[in-house]
Amino acid sequence: MKVLIVDEEPDVIKVVRATFRAQEPGWEVLSAAGGEEALDLIEQEQPNLVLLDVGLPGMDGFDVLKEIRLFSDVPVIMLTVRDDEVSKVSALELGADDYVTKPFGALELVARARAVLRRAEGLPLTHEEPFVCGDIQVDFDTRQVRVRGQPVELTNTEYRLLYHLVRNAGRPLSHEALLARVWGREYTDEINYLKVYISRLRTKLEPDPQHPHYVRTEYGFGYSFRAP
Amino acid sequence: MNASRSETRTARDVTAVWPGSGIDRVLLALRWLTLALAVGLSFIGRSTEGMFVAALPLAAGVAAYNLVILFVHRLLPWLRRPLNVMALDGLAATLAVYLNGGYHSAFFVLYIFVLIVAAFRFSVTSSLFMANLSGFLYIAACLLNPAGLNAPEASYILGTKLILLLVIALLSSLLLEQLRVEQQATARERALLEAQSSFISAVSHELRTPLTCIKTSIELLQTSELLDADENLRELLQTIADDTARLEKLVTNLLQVIRLEAGQLELTRQPTDLAVLLRRTAASLEPLRMSKAHSLELDLPEGLPRAWVDRERIEQVTANVLSNAIKFTPPGGHIQLVLRYVPHEQALSVAVSDNGPGIAPDERERIFEKFYTGRKQRTSAGVGLGLYIARQLIELHGGRITLESTPGEGSTFTFIVPLGAEADEGTDR
């Protein structure tokens, strides 16, 4: 397993390296001090996970994330001193998989890294009948999703979310339940994660994302998928 | 860099030459607008046949004047200074009034135009001076033109027009002055907000980055097998860890205060079972409670309506109030955490009671103030931000926090948070 840490502070790189050496001795830790160097390393080394600081000199972490998403689906955890919700949502909307605020602890960082990698592995294939509702078809065998017959590309997290929604079609699922099933139990308060991914699903599946027909908001509770 | 800056300057100088930009362009545009107004006014009360007869000299006059100005400005660039431009406009208006029948002349509106431009460019005093000067020039033009004063109502009209000029000068100057002040205030506020934001960013980075390294290193050292053999080292490390946690809390509180005061703290609300949240918060403080050997009574009924709150913030407020109760109650005390539904307010109330020393009446309001740590200096009192932040956060939720206390018997802090409307959920991003 290769992890790339991108941070301009050599001390942060040092402690992150020591953390993984102690907690996950088998993992190889690469490092970069700036955006350009990070992008080159991602292309050359194909890491399994990127820990990306927001406050980089020159090209900031958000810009680097945008560039990464142009050519790679590598899981990215943003590391930042900015703990406001706006920054968090911006990072998620740009395609970050998680967001860790400094000062973080060694164990917290490793736990987050493991959780993100677990999500990136995707769900095991299940041999069930395909789910069909209106224009939407979900084939659990191949994990392929089609809208009006056209295949739609979903990330692992998006597929997980859709999977839990359609498996419970017609039944509202609470925010907590969805967060726990898709992200993990330690994420049940992170409603912004859910909102961002619900929005992404709607953009990819709904004919009019502003007036969702399939992925419905259950006000004050959670979300549900329309029953077939 | 220098080369590009000088190129920019040269480009700006070129555009300043006639027809140019800024005041020159505005003046030109206004002159033509005034011409249109003058022509329009000259039509009022005239027969259709007389329209063109009256309009043509007006149009020709203003057009000619503008052409002359264009030519003069090229020859004498100093005349392009706003004050000189206005003086010329005033004289031209006077000439136009003189040539067009004195007090009947529709060119009177040119004076109004000069006044409004003066108000844009100068102070209230200058604008009033310009109004008086315009009035003087207008009266002079009427007096010089024998046809201008041959009616009995002439003096009445002259007086009225002079007053009109003064009122316009005063109103336009005051209005623009007010706008200027507001613009400056807005610019100052914006600059202050920007400064606050960059301060938050800088402080966050400079304090939180080294804290990350310290905190992570301590955690790694605490898991090291080397500590098993050295109890002393383990205790020292625990002391560093505790102090780092205190420092982290202080940094977080300071930054939160700055954000709250700058209006930059936003809530992330979600439907929340407060009983679950309060139980979780109490559990996180168990080590502290046990160290003081307090008993804790939780009265958290299930099945109450869910509140639309920011969980992290409500947890922070609860932890603050509860940890204060634990810290300031002598060992072996009794703490109560009670959750209630308040139907008439459509709200939930959370009360934390202790049987500690209580708080003196004159301190009950002050303890919610920023940096107030109480008269009795306690070693664990902190810097006096916790309750200030708690009040701000609860008020941000639309609720309130209160204190009831009897010295010697104990205190009860109660915060009430509205359930919140479902509509508050907003759109999903």
XYZ file of C-alpha atoms in Angstrom:
657
model
C 0.000 0.000 0.000
C 1.405 3.391 -1.013
C 0.409 6.594 0.753
C 1.412 10.019 -0.508
C 1.542 12.859 2.018
C 1.538 16.361 0.546
C 2.407 19.084 3.059
C 4.799 22.027 2.980
C 5.793 21.456 6.623
C 8.642 18.928 6.856
C 7.706 18.224 10.490
C 4.191 17.190 9.534
C 5.601 14.858 6.875
C 7.969 13.456 9.479
C 5.238 12.669 12.029
C 2.861 11.257 9.429
C 5.648 9.012 8.168
C 6.407 7.899 11.737
C 2.698 7.311 12.370
C 2.305 4.944 9.437
C 5.612 3.250 10.211
C 4.321 2.510 13.709
C 0.713 1.667 12.863
C 0.973 0.191 9.371
C 4.580 -0.964 8.910
C 3.806 -2.527 5.549
C 2.738 0.734 3.961
C 5.145 2.800 1.909
C 4.944 6.536 2.591
C 5.860 8.982 -0.187
C 5.980 12.714 0.331
C 5.758 15.969 -1.599
C 6.077 19.559 -0.411
C 4.081 21.191 -3.198
C 1.252 20.691 -5.672
C 3.262 20.168 -8.854
C 5.535 17.642 -7.191
C 2.491 15.828 -5.821
C 0.815 15.632 -9.227
C 3.994 14.205 -10.762
C 4.282 11.616 -7.999
C 0.646 10.570 -8.344
C 1.182 9.965 -12.054
C 4.441 8.096 -11.603
C 3.865 6.148 -8.388
C 0.078 5.597 -8.513
C -0.396 5.753 -4.718
C -3.413 4.069 -3.109
C -4.142 7.083 -0.917
C -3.241 10.785 -0.904
C -3.130 12.927 2.247
C -3.325 16.454 0.901
C -2.773 19.647 2.881
C -4.950 22.609 1.835
C -2.424 25.350 2.627
C 0.244 24.578 0.065
C 2.477 27.288 -1.364
C 1.472 28.435 -4.849
C -1.122 25.978 -6.057
C -3.318 25.329 -2.990
C -4.707 21.964 -1.946
C -8.103 22.564 -3.568
C -6.427 23.322 -6.907
C -4.284 20.212 -6.607
C -7.403 18.141 -5.845
C -9.125 19.535 -8.945
C -6.109 18.539 -11.044
C -5.967 15.078 -9.480
C -9.618 14.458 -10.284
C -8.950 15.173 -13.951
C -6.915 12.020 -14.273
C -7.246 9.891 -11.151
C -9.821 8.442 -8.746
C -7.228 7.902 -6.021
C -8.823 8.394 -2.580
C -7.859 11.774 -1.136
C -8.012 12.887 2.483
C -7.657 16.627 2.933
C -5.531 17.699 5.894
C -6.157 21.243 6.961
C -6.124 23.805 9.733
C -9.415 25.186 8.390
C -12.253 23.679 10.386
C -15.131 25.695 8.941
C -17.980 23.912 7.221
C -17.574 25.862 3.990
C -14.042 24.528 3.470
C -15.182 21.036 4.333
C -18.069 21.081 1.871
C -15.878 22.651 -0.838
C -13.366 19.842 -0.444
C -16.041 17.155 -0.618
C -17.660 18.765 -3.630
C -14.307 18.819 -5.398
C -14.010 15.096 -4.847
C -12.192 14.650 -1.549
C -13.048 11.415 0.238
C -12.524 12.727 3.731
C -11.452 15.821 5.603
C -9.236 15.799 8.692
C -8.631 18.945 10.707
C -5.272 19.734 12.259
C -4.265 19.099 14.957
C -5.192 15.464 14.372
C -3.970 12.545 16.405
C -1.904 9.687 15.016
C -4.570 7.082 15.660
C -7.338 9.222 14.215
C -5.380 9.721 11.014
C -4.683 6.040 10.576
C -8.313 5.158 11.324
C -9.504 7.647 8.708
C -7.010 6.327 6.159
C -8.177 2.753 6.735
C -11.837 3.781 6.472
C -11.268 5.607 3.191
C -9.350 2.681 1.730
C -12.095 0.303 2.860
C -14.699 2.430 1.076
C -12.529 2.597 -2.028
C -12.470 -1.192 -2.251
C -16.145 -1.104 -3.078
C -18.897 -3.464 -2.100
C -18.588 -7.152 -2.809
C -20.568 -8.228 -5.852
C -23.926 -9.708 -4.964
C -25.962 -12.124 -7.019
C -29.343 -10.515 -6.887
C -31.977 -9.576 -9.402
C -31.315 -6.185 -10.990
C -33.249 -3.298 -9.486
C -35.416 -1.397 -11.938
C -37.397 1.743 -11.196
C -38.553 3.925 -14.062
C -35.530 4.932 -16.119
C -33.056 3.623 -13.565
C -31.579 0.169 -13.593
C -29.029 -1.118 -11.081
C -27.302 -4.406 -11.873
C -25.885 -5.725 -8.605
C -23.942 -8.503 -10.370
C -21.865 -6.158 -12.474
C -22.344 -3.049 -10.338
C -23.491 -1.234 -13.426
C -26.018 1.580 -13.225
C -28.014 2.671 -16.260
C -30.240 5.690 -16.760
C -32.549 5.469 -19.777
C -30.385 2.573 -20.964
C -27.176 4.575 -20.836
C -24.456 3.448 -18.396
C -23.630 5.979 -15.673
C -20.231 6.126 -13.973
C -20.470 6.153 -10.191
C -17.607 6.343 -7.718
C -17.377 3.616 -5.084
C -18.923 5.861 -2.441
C -21.731 6.947 -4.756
C -22.475 3.316 -5.614
C -22.487 2.355 -1.933
C -24.975 5.107 -1.188
C -27.199 4.166 -4.117
C -26.944 0.486 -3.184
C -28.288 1.106 0.321
C -31.004 3.407 -0.961
C -32.316 1.047 -3.653
C -32.068 -2.015 -1.421
C -34.503 -0.164 0.842
C -36.530 1.453 -1.946
C -39.743 2.977 -0.646
C -38.435 2.974 2.905
C -36.894 6.123 4.421
C -33.399 5.698 5.804
C -32.225 8.097 8.492
C -29.183 10.306 8.008
C -27.382 8.351 10.709
C -28.181 4.987 9.145
C -26.927 6.060 5.734
C -23.784 7.666 7.133
C -23.016 4.598 9.222
C -23.602 2.161 6.351
C -21.738 4.112 3.689
C -18.970 5.889 5.595
C -18.787 4.090 8.924
C -20.188 4.509 12.430
C -17.719 7.227 13.336
C -19.209 9.453 10.623
C -22.834 9.607 11.849
C -22.628 13.339 12.637
C -21.136 14.275 9.273
C -24.347 15.275 7.545
C -22.440 17.359 5.007
C -20.864 14.214 3.565
C -24.303 12.789 2.938
C -25.687 15.989 1.451
C -22.795 16.324 -0.982
C -23.085 12.712 -2.174
C -26.891 12.805 -2.414
C -26.479 15.870 -4.578
C -23.964 14.049 -6.780
C -26.259 11.047 -7.155
C -29.145 13.285 -8.119
C -27.004 15.048 -10.712
C -26.120 11.711 -12.270
C -29.495 9.978 -12.008
C -32.303 12.499 -11.927
C -33.812 14.091 -15.039
C -34.197 17.301 -12.987
C -31.862 17.255 -9.953
C -33.541 20.348 -8.519
C -36.843 18.467 -8.308
C -35.759 14.907 -7.533
C -38.074 12.125 -8.594
C -36.092 9.094 -7.379
C -33.849 10.161 -4.490
C -36.287 11.858 -2.161
C -35.621 13.954 0.927
C -37.498 12.799 4.013
C -37.540 16.127 5.815
C -36.148 16.030 9.305
C -35.225 12.373 8.949
C -33.172 11.265 5.970
C -33.650 10.052 2.403
C -35.512 7.372 0.503
C -35.458 5.908 -2.993
C -38.736 5.765 -4.859
C -40.360 2.312 -4.748
C -40.408 0.533 -8.134
C 7.323 43.159 -13.116
C 8.471 46.780 -13.320
C 8.161 46.799 -17.083
C 4.588 45.598 -16.986
C 3.661 48.156 -14.319
C 5.062 51.035 -16.470
C 3.202 49.707 -19.509
C -0.003 49.838 -17.545
C 0.687 53.441 -16.507
C 1.348 54.540 -20.122
C -1.844 52.916 -21.265
C -3.781 54.793 -18.591
C -2.223 58.148 -19.674
C -3.229 57.548 -23.268
C -6.848 56.854 -22.363
C -6.928 60.053 -20.272
C -6.522 62.168 -23.425
C -9.774 63.445 -24.943
C -12.340 61.966 -25.259
C -10.705 60.301 -22.275
C -12.313 58.692 -19.300
C -13.653 59.625 -15.886
C -14.851 63.142 -15.321
C -14.277 64.323 -18.906
C -16.407 61.570 -20.306
C -19.090 62.099 -17.678
C -19.160 65.814 -18.368
C -19.504 65.257 -22.082
C -22.303 62.767 -21.571
C -24.051 65.103 -19.162
C -23.764 68.042 -21.538
C -25.528 66.088 -24.243
C -28.144 64.925 -21.795
C -28.649 68.506 -20.713
C -29.017 69.504 -24.321
C -31.803 66.981 -24.676
C -33.436 68.334 -21.515
C -33.081 71.906 -22.681
C -34.608 71.041 -26.025
C -37.417 69.206 -24.286
C -38.100 72.141 -21.981
C -38.066 74.591 -24.836
C -40.966 72.687 -26.415
C -43.172 73.138 -23.395
C -45.744 75.841 -23.989
C -44.681 76.426 -27.541
C -46.707 75.825 -30.647
C -45.740 72.999 -32.948
C -44.575 75.477 -35.563
C -42.280 77.139 -33.073
C -40.724 73.917 -31.893
C -38.003 73.591 -34.449
C -37.340 77.282 -34.396
C -36.644 77.054 -30.649
C -34.940 73.684 -30.651
C -32.519 74.194 -33.469
C -30.535 77.085 -31.943
C -30.425 75.202 -28.637
C -29.087 72.048 -30.227
C -26.673 73.971 -32.387
C -25.513 76.022 -29.389
C -24.676 73.049 -27.146
C -23.140 71.104 -30.028
C -20.961 74.055 -30.947
C -19.970 74.538 -27.327
C -18.905 70.918 -27.035
C -16.857 71.150 -30.190
C -15.160 74.292 -28.915
C -14.450 72.594 -25.573
C -13.019 69.598 -27.406
C -10.704 71.874 -29.342
C -9.763 74.015 -26.321
C -9.003 70.975 -24.208
C -6.545 69.739 -26.774
C -4.784 73.072 -26.902
C -4.940 73.826 -23.194
C -4.887 70.581 -21.218
C -5.011 72.431 -17.866
C -8.563 73.450 -18.734
C -9.532 69.813 -18.319
C -9.280 70.128 -14.554
C -12.784 69.610 -13.124
C -13.023 73.062 -11.531
C -12.053 74.779 -14.781
C -14.416 72.623 -16.797
C -17.243 73.622 -14.498
C -16.311 77.292 -14.580
C -16.377 77.141 -18.398
C -19.729 75.341 -18.322
C -21.096 78.033 -16.005
C -19.935 80.792 -18.335
C -21.298 78.946 -21.376
C -24.645 78.493 -19.647
C -24.709 82.223 -18.864
C -24.000 83.060 -22.497
C -26.692 80.645 -23.635
C -29.185 82.175 -21.190
C -28.262 85.685 -22.361
C -28.719 84.753 -26.030
C -31.993 82.928 -25.406
C -34.183 85.464 -23.781
C -32.929 85.748 -20.218
C -35.178 84.311 -17.514
C -37.266 82.413 -20.075
C -34.242 80.523 -21.345
C -34.400 76.764 -21.200
C -30.619 76.800 -20.857
C -31.128 77.454 -17.147
C -30.969 73.689 -16.681
C -27.257 73.883 -17.556
C -26.691 75.506 -14.163
C -28.365 72.542 -12.475
C -26.084 70.256 -14.420
C -23.000 72.197 -13.277
C -24.214 71.987 -9.673
C -24.752 68.244 -9.752
C -21.295 67.712 -11.218
C -19.858 70.007 -8.531
C -21.597 67.912 -5.908
C -19.957 64.808 -7.362
C -16.535 66.361 -7.409
C -16.360 68.686 -4.430
C -17.635 69.280 -0.911
C -20.990 70.717 0.202
C -19.405 74.182 0.609
C -18.000 74.188 -2.933
C -21.324 73.078 -4.286
C -23.115 75.907 -2.493
C -20.500 78.359 -3.743
C -21.130 77.085 -7.256
C -24.882 77.533 -6.743
C -24.418 81.148 -5.652
C -22.079 81.796 -8.553
C -24.532 80.222 -10.992
C -27.336 82.356 -9.566
C -25.194 85.468 -9.860
C -24.238 84.648 -13.465
C -27.863 83.876 -14.340
C -29.107 87.160 -12.912
C -26.271 88.976 -14.704
C -27.277 87.302 -17.992
C -30.891 88.332 -17.462
C -29.923 91.892 -16.583
C -27.627 92.191 -19.596
C -30.361 90.939 -21.898
C -32.946 93.756 -22.215
C -35.605 91.239 -23.249
C -34.929 89.223 -20.158
C -36.449 91.579 -17.622
C -39.347 93.133 -19.410
C -42.019 91.276 -17.527
C -43.380 92.087 -14.068
C -42.889 88.535 -12.793
C -39.156 88.630 -13.678
C -37.862 89.301 -10.158
C -40.123 86.595 -8.738
C -38.800 84.041 -11.273
C -35.196 85.062 -10.707
C -35.604 84.642 -6.929
C -37.304 81.266 -7.317
C -34.609 80.005 -9.653
C -31.866 81.144 -7.308
C -33.507 79.252 -4.419
C -33.942 76.232 -6.692
C -30.213 76.273 -7.458
C -29.303 76.435 -3.764
C -31.680 73.626 -2.820
C -30.389 71.388 -5.614
C -26.771 72.118 -4.677
C -27.422 71.357 -1.021
C -29.495 68.221 -1.534
C -27.244 66.665 -4.165
C -24.114 67.413 -2.098
C -25.587 66.034 1.099
C -26.901 62.952 -0.652
C -23.578 62.252 -2.299
C -21.699 62.962 0.913
C -23.896 60.412 2.658
C -23.225 57.880 -0.109
C -19.497 58.553 0.149
C -19.532 58.008 3.921
C -21.496 54.767 3.518
C -19.138 53.542 0.825
C -16.133 54.294 3.011
C -17.741 52.516 5.973
C -18.506 49.478 3.813
C -14.963 49.477 2.470
C -13.602 49.711 6.030
C -15.862 46.852 7.167
C -14.784 44.750 4.198
C -11.135 45.460 4.908
C -11.678 44.561 8.567
C -13.393 41.302 7.633
C -10.601 40.439 5.220
C -8.016 41.224 7.889
C -9.897 39.019 10.367
C -10.082 36.177 7.873
C -6.390 36.318 7.078
C -5.638 36.558 10.806
C -7.711 33.437 11.430
C -5.901 31.626 8.609
C -2.468 32.703 9.800
C -3.121 31.904 13.460
C -4.737 28.601 12.546
C -1.740 27.602 10.505
C 0.939 28.823 12.883
C -0.617 27.287 15.977
C -2.304 24.189 14.679
C 0.550 22.871 12.564
C 3.068 22.576 15.437
C 0.259 21.230 17.635
C -0.312 18.483 15.062
C 3.320 17.453 15.264
C 3.356 17.512 19.079
C 0.034 15.675 19.454
C 0.889 12.996 16.913
C 4.350 12.475 18.366
C 2.963 12.114 21.895
C 0.404 9.565 20.735
C 3.084 7.564 18.975
C 5.365 7.700 22.014
C 2.504 6.633 24.284
C 2.055 3.483 22.243
C 5.769 2.710 22.412
C 6.899 -0.366 24.307
C 9.774 1.646 25.790
C 7.346 3.221 28.219
C 6.402 -0.087 29.804
C 9.614 -0.120 31.781
C 9.630 3.513 32.829
C 6.697 4.760 34.893
C 8.303 8.179 35.316
C 8.585 8.673 31.572
C 4.977 7.627 31.094
C 3.808 10.219 33.655
C 5.888 12.928 32.029
C 4.453 12.084 28.662
C 0.920 12.156 30.064
C 1.602 15.636 31.458
C 2.746 16.812 28.029
C -0.342 15.239 26.472
C -2.676 16.953 28.961
C -1.053 20.326 28.460
C -1.143 19.908 24.703
C -4.863 19.185 24.956
C -5.297 22.358 27.018
C -3.361 24.349 24.457
C -5.413 22.862 21.641
C -8.628 23.777 23.430
C -7.400 27.326 24.007
C -6.441 27.775 20.346
C -9.782 26.347 19.229
C -11.695 28.625 21.607
C -9.778 31.738 20.573
C -10.330 31.036 16.902
C -13.972 30.285 17.537
C -14.430 33.610 19.334
C -12.862 35.468 16.404
C -15.141 33.623 13.993
C -18.237 34.218 16.097
C -17.499 37.912 16.349
C -16.803 38.169 12.646
C -20.102 36.372 11.923
C -18.169 33.650 10.126
C -19.302 30.704 12.189
C -21.979 28.669 10.470
C -24.050 25.917 11.991
C -24.443 22.527 10.352
C -27.835 21.527 11.649
C -29.264 18.073 11.528
C -32.154 16.354 13.275
C -30.775 15.202 16.576
C -31.919 13.037 19.443
C -30.588 15.186 22.265
C -30.888 12.349 24.801
C -28.372 10.318 22.794
C -26.086 13.292 22.316
C -26.156 14.221 26.019
C -25.489 10.652 27.106
C -22.507 10.527 24.761
C -21.163 13.838 26.072
C -21.529 12.728 29.676
C -19.701 9.501 28.860
C -16.783 11.440 27.370
C -16.397 13.277 30.697
C -16.492 10.129 32.825
C -12.734 10.138 33.584
C -12.956 13.727 34.855
C -16.087 12.978 36.923
C -14.544 9.880 38.452
C -11.365 11.763 39.345
C -13.528 14.022 41.539
C -15.664 11.126 42.842
C -18.910 12.930 41.945
C -22.147 11.092 41.428
C -23.905 11.848 38.140
C -27.630 11.565 37.649
C -28.865 11.452 34.067
C -32.521 12.274 33.532
C -32.751 11.965 29.767
C -36.176 10.707 28.725
C -36.401 8.899 25.412
C -38.922 9.601 22.710
C -38.728 13.392 22.894
C -38.938 15.306 19.615
C -35.667 15.628 17.727
C -34.067 19.053 17.647
C -32.636 20.649 14.534
C -29.197 21.553 15.859
C -25.501 21.501 15.085
C -24.460 18.423 17.036
C -20.831 19.389 17.413
C -21.726 22.793 18.838
C -24.393 21.500 21.230
C -21.973 18.833 22.383
C -19.368 21.553 22.919
C -21.783 23.650 25.008
C -22.895 20.649 27.068
C -19.320 19.526 27.648
C -18.363 23.019 28.740
C -21.187 23.430 31.226
C -20.878 19.873 32.524
C -17.102 20.017 32.914
C -17.440 23.337 34.790
C -19.888 21.678 37.183
C -17.501 18.773 37.710
C -14.445 21.004 38.154
C -15.933 23.565 40.521
C -17.867 21.202 42.764
C -15.847 19.889 45.708
C -15.023 16.158 45.517
C -17.898 13.796 46.229
C -20.503 16.209 44.878
C -23.693 15.466 42.993
C -24.263 16.500 39.381
C -27.541 16.267 37.474
C -28.118 16.406 33.723
C -31.773 16.830 32.840
C -33.457 17.009 29.440
C -37.013 18.291 29.094
C -39.447 19.118 26.339
C -40.880 22.652 26.582
C -44.110 22.380 24.562
C -45.194 26.025 24.725
C -41.855 27.096 23.262
C -41.505 24.118 20.909
C -38.055 23.690 22.397
C -35.894 21.363 24.455
C -34.206 22.432 27.646
C -31.002 21.002 29.032
C -30.167 21.677 32.673
C -26.899 20.932 34.426
C -27.106 21.222 38.218
C -24.465 20.800 40.873
C -24.281 21.152 44.645
C -21.080 23.157 44.485
C -20.249 26.533 46.068
C -22.669 28.456 43.848
C -22.113 31.779 42.141
C -22.576 35.186 43.776
C -25.523 37.226 42.397
C -23.282 39.989 41.016
C -21.261 37.442 39.050
C -24.158 35.572 37.453
C -24.287 37.718 34.353
C -20.587 38.468 34.226
C -19.523 34.836 33.932
C -20.950 34.839 30.390
C -18.668 37.725 29.470
C -15.572 37.208 27.392
C -12.390 36.584 29.417
C -14.243 36.776 32.767
C -12.854 34.085 35.051
C -14.542 34.982 38.316
C -13.267 36.805 41.352
C -11.886 33.691 43.004
C -8.930 32.908 40.804
C -8.968 29.191 40.266
C -6.104 27.317 38.777
C -8.379 25.454 36.382
C -10.545 28.430 35.496
C -9.064 28.818 32.021
C -9.139 32.151 30.226
C -12.859 32.750 30.518
C -14.061 31.900 27.033
C -16.079 28.718 27.549
C -19.342 30.216 28.798
C -19.039 33.190 26.476
C -18.798 30.814 23.516
C -21.594 28.649 24.961
C -23.952 31.633 25.094
C -23.021 32.714 21.565
C -23.545 29.221 20.172
C -26.898 28.774 21.880
C -28.037 32.191 20.670
C -26.900 31.248 17.176
C -29.357 28.351 17.454
C -32.071 30.831 18.409
C -32.046 29.698 22.039
C -30.882 31.076 25.368
C -28.750 30.057 28.309
C -29.528 31.000 31.905
C -28.087 30.482 35.341
C -29.780 30.012 38.689
C -27.574 29.780 41.722
C -27.701 29.886 45.498
C -24.322 30.534 47.114
C -23.355 27.579 49.231
C -26.003 25.304 47.719
C -25.173 24.981 44.057
C -25.889 26.201 40.528
C -28.055 25.217 37.588
C -27.154 26.190 34.054
C -30.034 25.738 31.632
C -29.950 26.123 27.905
C -33.008 26.035 25.725
C -32.823 25.271 22.019
C -35.817 25.511 19.690
C -36.721 22.292 17.892
C -36.285 24.184 14.650
C -38.515 24.039 11.597
C -38.093 21.327 9.029
C -37.859 24.057 6.448
C -34.539 25.011 8.017
C -33.065 21.922 6.448
C -32.619 23.862 3.253
C -31.643 22.314 0.013
C -29.262 19.453 -0.183
C -26.055 20.411 -1.825
